[in-house]
PDB file of C-alpha atoms in Angstrom:
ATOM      1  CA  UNK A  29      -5.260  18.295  -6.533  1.00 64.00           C
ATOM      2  CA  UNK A  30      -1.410  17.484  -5.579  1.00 80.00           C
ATOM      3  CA  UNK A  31      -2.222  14.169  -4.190  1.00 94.00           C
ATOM      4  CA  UNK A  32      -1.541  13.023  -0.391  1.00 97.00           C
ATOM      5  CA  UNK A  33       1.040  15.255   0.627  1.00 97.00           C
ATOM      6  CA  UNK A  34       3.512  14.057   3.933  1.00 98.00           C
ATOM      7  CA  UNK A  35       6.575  15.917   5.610  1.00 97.00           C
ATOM      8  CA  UNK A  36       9.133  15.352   6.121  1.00 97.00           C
ATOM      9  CA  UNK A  37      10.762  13.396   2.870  1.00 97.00           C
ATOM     10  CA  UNK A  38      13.552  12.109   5.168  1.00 97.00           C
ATOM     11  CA  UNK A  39      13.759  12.451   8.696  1.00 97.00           C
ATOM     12  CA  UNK A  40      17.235  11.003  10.450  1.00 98.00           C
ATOM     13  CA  UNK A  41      16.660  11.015  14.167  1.00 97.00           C
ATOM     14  CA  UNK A  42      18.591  10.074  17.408  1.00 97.00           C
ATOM     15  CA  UNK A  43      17.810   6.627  19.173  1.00 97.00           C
ATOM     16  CA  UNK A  44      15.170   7.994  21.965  1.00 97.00           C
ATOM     17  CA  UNK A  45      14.107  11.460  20.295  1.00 97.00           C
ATOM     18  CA  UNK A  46      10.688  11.786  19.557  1.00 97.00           C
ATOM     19  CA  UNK A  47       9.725  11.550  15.656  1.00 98.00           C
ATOM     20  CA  UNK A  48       6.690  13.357  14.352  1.00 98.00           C
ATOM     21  CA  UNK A  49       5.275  12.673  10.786  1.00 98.00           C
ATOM     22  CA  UNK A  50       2.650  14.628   8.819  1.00 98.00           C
ATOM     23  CA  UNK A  51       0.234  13.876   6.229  1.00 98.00           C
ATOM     24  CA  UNK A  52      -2.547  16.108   4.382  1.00 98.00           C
ATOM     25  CA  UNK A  53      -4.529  13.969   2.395  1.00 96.00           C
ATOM     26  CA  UNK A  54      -6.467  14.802  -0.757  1.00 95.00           C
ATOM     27  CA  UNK A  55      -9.461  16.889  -0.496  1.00 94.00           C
ATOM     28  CA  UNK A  56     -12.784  15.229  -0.236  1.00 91.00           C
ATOM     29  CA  UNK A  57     -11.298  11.969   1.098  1.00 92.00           C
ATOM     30  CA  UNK A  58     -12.747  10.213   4.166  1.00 91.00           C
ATOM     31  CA  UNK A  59      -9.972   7.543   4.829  1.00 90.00           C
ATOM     32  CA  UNK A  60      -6.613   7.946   5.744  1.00 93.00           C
ATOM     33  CA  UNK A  61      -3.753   5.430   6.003  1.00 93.00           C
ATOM     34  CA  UNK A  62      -0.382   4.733   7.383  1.00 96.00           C
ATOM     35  CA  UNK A  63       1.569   2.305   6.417  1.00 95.00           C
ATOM     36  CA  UNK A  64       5.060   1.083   6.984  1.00 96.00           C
ATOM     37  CA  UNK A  65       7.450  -0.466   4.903  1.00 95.00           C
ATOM     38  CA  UNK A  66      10.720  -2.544   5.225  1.00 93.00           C
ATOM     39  CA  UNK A  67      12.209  -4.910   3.371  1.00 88.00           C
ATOM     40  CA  UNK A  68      11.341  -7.800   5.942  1.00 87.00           C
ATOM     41  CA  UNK A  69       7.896  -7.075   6.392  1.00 87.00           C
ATOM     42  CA  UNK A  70       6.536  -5.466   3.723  1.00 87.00           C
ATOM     43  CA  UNK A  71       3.809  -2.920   3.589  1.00 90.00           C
ATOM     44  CA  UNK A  72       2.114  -2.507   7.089  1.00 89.00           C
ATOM     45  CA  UNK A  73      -0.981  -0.968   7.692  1.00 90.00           C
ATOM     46  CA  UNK A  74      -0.477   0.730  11.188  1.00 95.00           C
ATOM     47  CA  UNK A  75      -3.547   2.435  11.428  1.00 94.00           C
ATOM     48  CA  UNK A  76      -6.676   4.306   9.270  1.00 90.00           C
ATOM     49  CA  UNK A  77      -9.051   6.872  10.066  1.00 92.00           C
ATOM     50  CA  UNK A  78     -12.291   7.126   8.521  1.00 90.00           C
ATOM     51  CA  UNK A  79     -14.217  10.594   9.079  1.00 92.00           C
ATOM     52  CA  UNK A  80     -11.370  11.735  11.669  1.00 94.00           C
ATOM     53  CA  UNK A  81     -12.287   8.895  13.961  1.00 93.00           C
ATOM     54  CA  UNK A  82      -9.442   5.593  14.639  1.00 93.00           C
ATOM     55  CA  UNK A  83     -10.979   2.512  13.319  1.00 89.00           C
ATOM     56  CA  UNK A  84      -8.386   0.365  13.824  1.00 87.00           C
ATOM     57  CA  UNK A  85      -5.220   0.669  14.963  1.00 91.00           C
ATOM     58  CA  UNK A  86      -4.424  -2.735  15.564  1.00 88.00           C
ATOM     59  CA  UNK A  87      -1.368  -2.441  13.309  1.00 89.00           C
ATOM     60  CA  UNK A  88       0.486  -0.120  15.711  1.00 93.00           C
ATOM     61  CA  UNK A  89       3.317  -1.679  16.640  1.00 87.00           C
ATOM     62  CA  UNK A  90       3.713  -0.028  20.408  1.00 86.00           C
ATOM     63  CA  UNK A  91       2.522   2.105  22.414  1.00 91.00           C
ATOM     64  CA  UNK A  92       5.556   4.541  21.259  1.00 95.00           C
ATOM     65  CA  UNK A  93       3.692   4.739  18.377  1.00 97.00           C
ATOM     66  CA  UNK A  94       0.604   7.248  18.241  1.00 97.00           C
ATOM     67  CA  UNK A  95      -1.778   8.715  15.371  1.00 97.00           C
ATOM     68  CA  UNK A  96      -3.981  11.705  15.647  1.00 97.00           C
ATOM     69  CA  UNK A  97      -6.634  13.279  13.110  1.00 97.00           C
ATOM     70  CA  UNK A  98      -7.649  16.534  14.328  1.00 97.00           C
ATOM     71  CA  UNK A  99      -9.553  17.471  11.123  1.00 95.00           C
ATOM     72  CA  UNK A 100      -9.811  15.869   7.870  1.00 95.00           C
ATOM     73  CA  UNK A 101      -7.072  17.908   6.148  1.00 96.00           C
ATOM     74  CA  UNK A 102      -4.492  16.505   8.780  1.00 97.00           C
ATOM     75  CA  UNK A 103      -2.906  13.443  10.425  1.00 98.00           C
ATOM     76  CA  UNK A 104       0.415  12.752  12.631  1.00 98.00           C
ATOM     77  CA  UNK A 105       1.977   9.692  13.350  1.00 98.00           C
ATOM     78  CA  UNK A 106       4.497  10.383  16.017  1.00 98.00           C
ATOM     79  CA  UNK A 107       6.740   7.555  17.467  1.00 97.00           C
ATOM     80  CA  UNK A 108       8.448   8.670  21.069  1.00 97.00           C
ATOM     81  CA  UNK A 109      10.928   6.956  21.786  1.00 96.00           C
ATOM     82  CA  UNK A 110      12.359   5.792  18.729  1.00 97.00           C
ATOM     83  CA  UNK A 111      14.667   2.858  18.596  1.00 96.00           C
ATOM     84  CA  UNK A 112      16.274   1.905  15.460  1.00 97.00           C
ATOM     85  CA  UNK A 113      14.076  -0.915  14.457  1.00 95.00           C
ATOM     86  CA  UNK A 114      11.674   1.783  13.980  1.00 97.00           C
ATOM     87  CA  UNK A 115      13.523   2.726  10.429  1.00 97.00           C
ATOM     88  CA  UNK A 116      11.438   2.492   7.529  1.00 97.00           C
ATOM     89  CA  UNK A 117       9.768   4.280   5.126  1.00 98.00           C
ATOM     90  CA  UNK A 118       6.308   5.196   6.562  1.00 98.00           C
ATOM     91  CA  UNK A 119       3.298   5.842   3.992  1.00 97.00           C
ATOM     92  CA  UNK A 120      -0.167   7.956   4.364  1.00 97.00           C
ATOM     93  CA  UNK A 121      -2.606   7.288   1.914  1.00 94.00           C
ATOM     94  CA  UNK A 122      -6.230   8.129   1.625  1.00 93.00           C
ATOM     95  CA  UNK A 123      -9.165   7.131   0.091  1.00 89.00           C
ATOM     96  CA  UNK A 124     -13.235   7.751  -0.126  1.00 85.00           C
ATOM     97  CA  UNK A 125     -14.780   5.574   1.534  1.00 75.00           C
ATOM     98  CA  UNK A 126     -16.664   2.791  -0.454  1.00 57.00           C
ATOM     99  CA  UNK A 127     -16.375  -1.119  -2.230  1.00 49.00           C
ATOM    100  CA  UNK A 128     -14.507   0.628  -4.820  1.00 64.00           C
ATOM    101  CA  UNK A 129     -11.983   2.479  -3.821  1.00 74.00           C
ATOM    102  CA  UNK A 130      -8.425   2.654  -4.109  1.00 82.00           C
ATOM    103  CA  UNK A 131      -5.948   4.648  -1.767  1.00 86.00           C
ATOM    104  CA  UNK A 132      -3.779   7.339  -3.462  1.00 91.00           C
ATOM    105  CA  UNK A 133      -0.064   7.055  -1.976  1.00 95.00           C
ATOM    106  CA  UNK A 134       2.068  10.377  -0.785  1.00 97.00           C
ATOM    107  CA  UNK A 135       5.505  10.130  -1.004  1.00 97.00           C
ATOM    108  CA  UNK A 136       6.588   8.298   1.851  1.00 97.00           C
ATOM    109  CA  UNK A 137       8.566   9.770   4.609  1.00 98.00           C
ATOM    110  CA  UNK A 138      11.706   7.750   5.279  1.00 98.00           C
ATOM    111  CA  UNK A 139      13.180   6.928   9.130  1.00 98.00           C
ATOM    112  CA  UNK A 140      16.284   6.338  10.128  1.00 98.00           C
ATOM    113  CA  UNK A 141      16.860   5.944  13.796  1.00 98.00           C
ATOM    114  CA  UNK A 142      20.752   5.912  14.905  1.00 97.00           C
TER     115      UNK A 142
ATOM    116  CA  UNK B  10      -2.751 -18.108   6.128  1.00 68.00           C
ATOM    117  CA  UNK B  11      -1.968 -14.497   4.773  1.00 76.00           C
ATOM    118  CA  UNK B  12      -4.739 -12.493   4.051  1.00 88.00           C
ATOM    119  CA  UNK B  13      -3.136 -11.945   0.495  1.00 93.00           C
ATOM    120  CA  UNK B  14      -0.948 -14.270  -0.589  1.00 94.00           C
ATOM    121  CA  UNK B  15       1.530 -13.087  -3.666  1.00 94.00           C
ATOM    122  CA  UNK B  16       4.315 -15.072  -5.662  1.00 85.00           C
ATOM    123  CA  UNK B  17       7.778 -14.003  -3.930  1.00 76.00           C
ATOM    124  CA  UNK B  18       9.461 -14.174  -6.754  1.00 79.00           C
ATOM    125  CA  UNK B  19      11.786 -12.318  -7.848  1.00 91.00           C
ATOM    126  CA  UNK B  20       9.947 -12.846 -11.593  1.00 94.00           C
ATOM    127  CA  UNK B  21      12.611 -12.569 -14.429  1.00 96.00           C
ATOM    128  CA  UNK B  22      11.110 -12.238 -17.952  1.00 96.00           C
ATOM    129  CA  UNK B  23      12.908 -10.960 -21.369  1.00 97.00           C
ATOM    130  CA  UNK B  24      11.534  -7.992 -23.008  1.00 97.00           C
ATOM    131  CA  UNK B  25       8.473  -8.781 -25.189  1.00 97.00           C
ATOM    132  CA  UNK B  26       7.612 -11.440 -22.932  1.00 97.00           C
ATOM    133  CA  UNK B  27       3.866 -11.654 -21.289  1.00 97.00           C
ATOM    134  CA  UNK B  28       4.759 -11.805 -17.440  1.00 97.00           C
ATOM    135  CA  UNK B  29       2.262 -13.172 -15.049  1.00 96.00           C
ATOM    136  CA  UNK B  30       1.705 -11.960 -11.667  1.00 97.00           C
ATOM    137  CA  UNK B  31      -0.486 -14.366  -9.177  1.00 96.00           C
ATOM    138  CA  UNK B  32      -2.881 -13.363  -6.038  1.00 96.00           C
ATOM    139  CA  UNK B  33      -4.856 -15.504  -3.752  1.00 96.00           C
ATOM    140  CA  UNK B  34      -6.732 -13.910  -1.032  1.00 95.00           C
ATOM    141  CA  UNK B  35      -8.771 -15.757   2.192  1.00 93.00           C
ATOM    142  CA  UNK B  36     -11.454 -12.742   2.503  1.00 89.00           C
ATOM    143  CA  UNK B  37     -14.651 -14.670   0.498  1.00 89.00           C
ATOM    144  CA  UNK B  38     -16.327 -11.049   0.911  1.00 86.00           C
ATOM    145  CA  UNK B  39     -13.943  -9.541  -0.437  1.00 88.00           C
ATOM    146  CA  UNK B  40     -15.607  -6.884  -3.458  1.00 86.00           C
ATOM    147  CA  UNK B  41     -12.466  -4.748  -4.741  1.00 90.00           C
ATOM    148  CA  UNK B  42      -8.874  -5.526  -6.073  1.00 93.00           C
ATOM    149  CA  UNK B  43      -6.493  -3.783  -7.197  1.00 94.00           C
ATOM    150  CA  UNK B  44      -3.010  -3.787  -8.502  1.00 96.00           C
ATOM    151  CA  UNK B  45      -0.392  -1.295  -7.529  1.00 96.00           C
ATOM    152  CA  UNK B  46       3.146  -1.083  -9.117  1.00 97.00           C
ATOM    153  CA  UNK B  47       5.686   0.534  -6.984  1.00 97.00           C
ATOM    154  CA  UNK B  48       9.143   1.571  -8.809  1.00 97.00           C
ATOM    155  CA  UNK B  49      12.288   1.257  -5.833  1.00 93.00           C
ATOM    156  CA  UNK B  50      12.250   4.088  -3.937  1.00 92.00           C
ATOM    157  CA  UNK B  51       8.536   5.308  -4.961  1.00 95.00           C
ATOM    158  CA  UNK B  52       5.366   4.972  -3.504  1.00 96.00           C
ATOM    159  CA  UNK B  53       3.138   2.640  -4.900  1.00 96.00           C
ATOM    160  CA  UNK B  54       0.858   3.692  -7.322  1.00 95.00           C
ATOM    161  CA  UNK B  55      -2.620   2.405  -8.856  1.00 93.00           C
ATOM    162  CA  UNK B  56      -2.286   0.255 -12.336  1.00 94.00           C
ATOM    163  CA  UNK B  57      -5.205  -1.600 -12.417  1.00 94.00           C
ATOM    164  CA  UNK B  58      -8.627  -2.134 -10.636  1.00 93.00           C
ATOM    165  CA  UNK B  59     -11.157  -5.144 -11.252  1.00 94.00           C
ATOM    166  CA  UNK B  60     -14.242  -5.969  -9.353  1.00 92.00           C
ATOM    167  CA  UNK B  61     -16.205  -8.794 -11.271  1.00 93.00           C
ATOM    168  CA  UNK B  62     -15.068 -12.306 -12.659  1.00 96.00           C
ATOM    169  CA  UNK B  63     -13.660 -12.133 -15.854  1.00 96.00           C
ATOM    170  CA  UNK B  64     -10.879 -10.124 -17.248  1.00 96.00           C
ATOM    171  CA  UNK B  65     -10.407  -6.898 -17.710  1.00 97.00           C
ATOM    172  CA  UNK B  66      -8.236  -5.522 -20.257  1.00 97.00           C
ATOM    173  CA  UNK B  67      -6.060  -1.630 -20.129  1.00 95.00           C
ATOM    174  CA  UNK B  68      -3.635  -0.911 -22.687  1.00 96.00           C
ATOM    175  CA  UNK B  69      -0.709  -3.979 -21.994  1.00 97.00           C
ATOM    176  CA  UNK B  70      -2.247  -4.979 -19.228  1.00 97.00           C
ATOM    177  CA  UNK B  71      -5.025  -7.429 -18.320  1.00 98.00           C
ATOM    178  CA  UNK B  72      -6.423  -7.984 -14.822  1.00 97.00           C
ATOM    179  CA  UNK B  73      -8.467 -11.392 -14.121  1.00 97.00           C
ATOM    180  CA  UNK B  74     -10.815 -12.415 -11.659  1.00 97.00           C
ATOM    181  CA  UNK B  75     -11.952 -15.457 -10.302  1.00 97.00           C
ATOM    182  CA  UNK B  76     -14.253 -15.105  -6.940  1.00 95.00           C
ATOM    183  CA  UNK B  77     -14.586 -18.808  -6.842  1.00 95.00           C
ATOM    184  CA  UNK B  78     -11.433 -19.378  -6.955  1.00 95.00           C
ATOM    185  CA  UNK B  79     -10.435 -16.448  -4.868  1.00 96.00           C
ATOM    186  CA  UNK B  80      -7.757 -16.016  -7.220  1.00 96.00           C
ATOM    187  CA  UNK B  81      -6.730 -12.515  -9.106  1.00 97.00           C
ATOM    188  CA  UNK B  82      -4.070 -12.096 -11.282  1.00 97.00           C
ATOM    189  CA  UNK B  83      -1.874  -9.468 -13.764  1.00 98.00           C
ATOM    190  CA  UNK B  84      -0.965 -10.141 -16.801  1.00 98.00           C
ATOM    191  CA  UNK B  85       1.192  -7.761 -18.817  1.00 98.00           C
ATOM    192  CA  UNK B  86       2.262  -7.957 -22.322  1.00 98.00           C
ATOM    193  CA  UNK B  87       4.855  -7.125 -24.416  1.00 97.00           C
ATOM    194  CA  UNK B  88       6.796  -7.001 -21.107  1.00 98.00           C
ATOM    195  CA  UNK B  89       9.392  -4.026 -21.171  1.00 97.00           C
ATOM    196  CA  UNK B  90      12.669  -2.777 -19.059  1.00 97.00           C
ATOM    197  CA  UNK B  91      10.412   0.468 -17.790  1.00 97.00           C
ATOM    198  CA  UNK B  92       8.320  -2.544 -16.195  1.00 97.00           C
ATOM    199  CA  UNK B  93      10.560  -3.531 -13.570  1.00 97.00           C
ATOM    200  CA  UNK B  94       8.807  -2.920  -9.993  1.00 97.00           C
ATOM    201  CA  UNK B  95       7.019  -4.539  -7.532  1.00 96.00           C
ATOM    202  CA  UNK B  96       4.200  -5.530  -8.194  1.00 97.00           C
ATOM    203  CA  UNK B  97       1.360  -5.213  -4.965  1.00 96.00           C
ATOM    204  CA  UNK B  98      -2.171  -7.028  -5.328  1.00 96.00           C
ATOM    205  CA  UNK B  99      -4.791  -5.125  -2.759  1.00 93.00           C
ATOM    206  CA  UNK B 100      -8.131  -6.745  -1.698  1.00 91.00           C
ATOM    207  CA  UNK B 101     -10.849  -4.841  -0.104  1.00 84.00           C
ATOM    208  CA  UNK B 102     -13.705  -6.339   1.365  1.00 70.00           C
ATOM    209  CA  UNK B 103     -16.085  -2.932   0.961  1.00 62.00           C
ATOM    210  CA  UNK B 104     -16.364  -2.771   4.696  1.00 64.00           C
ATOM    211  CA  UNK B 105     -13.957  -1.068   7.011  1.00 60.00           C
ATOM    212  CA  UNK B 106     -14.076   2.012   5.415  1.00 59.00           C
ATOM    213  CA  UNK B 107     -12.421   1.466   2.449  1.00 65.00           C
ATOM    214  CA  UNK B 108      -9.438  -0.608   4.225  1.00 76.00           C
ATOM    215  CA  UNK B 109      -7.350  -2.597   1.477  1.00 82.00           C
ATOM    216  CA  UNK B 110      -5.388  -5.575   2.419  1.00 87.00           C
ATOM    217  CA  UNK B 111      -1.911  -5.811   0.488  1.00 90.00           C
ATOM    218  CA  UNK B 112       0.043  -8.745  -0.249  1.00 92.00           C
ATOM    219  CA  UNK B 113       3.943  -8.885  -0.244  1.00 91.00           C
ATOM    220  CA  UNK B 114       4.414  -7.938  -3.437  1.00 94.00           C
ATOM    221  CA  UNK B 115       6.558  -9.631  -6.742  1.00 95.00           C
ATOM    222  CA  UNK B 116       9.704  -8.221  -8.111  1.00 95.00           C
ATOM    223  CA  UNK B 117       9.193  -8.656 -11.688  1.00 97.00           C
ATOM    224  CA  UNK B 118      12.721  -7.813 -13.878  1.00 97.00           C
ATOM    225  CA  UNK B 119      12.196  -7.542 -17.787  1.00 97.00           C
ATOM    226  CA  UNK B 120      15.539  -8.206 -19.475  1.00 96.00           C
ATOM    227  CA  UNK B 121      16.471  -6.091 -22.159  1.00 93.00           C
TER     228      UNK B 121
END
């Protein structure tokens, strides 16, 4: 398998564009993850999916902020409108569900809002 | 209180050294821990796993757990340079669908 994959790697955007990230997470998984991660605050979970459905998304910052799973091979986070405070790098990760499990990283996708 | 508390560190220790890496956590149900190591720049990536009391030993590394306590820790030995990350302790309480809980994270530096 080649692991939890996200696009972009990098993604410089525009103060008020809208900013859509992608993740395909590794087959057979049945919890997905994003994260965000600065140097202030650390490593942020924004929101997770299990079986395609939110289960929390307490973590989302604003209502700029949005997550969809359509199916399980595919999630979005978009942000719209992004404001600079929004840069970060921003992590999916997924896991199968259970006491024992650990969440496999993709790369990251790193923000920068000018 | 943090869910998962970490050393801040930065954690400086000379090559050969055994460097110690502390987590406390608040979650008394929690079942699963795990340590990640994430080089600068990386993602973080899986190292270690533990989910009874005790200790549990791979390669340089040796996780330990103590419920009671609520304490979990990394130890690795014969620290070396191509060590250097931060170091993230996960907790997962076997409910929420696999959710983990991270901490902040240590910066451990091996000195050459």
């Amino acid at each position: 398998d080649a692991g939890v994959i996200q696009s972009p790697r990098h993604e410089v955007t525009e103060m008020g564009q809208e900013v859509t990230l992608r993740c395909k997470p590794i087959s057979g998984h049945n919890s997905l993850f994003w994260y965000r991660q600065t140097m202030m605050r650390g490593l942020e979970l924004l929101i997770y999916f299990n079986n395609n459905v939110p289960i929390d998304d307490s973590g989302m910052p604003e209502d700029r902020f949005s997550a969809k799973m359509p199916n399980a091979s595919f999630s979005t986070l978009k942000i719209q409108p992004s404001e600079p405070r929004d840069s970060a790098v921003y992590f999916c990760a997924s896991s199968f569900q259970g006491a024992d499990t650990e969440a496999f990283f993709g790369q990251g996708t790193r923000l920068t809002v000018v | 209180q943090k869910e998962v508390e970490q050393n801040s560190g930065p954690l400086s220790v000379p090559e050969g050294a055994i460097a110690s890496l502390n987590c406390t956590y608040s979650d008394r149900g929690s079942q699963s821990f795990f340590w990640y190591r994430q080089y600068s720049g990386k993602s973080p990536e899986l190292i270690m796993s533990i989910y009874s009391n005790g200790d549990k030993e791979d390669g340089r590394f040796t996780a330990q757990l103590n419920k009671a306590s609520q304490y979990v820790s990394l130890l690795i030995r014969d620290s070396q340079p191509s060590d250097s990350a931060t170091y993230l302790c996960a907790v997962n309480t076997g409910t929420n669908a696999g959710k983990s809980t991270f901490g902040d994270g240590t910066t451990l530096t091996v000195k050459p």
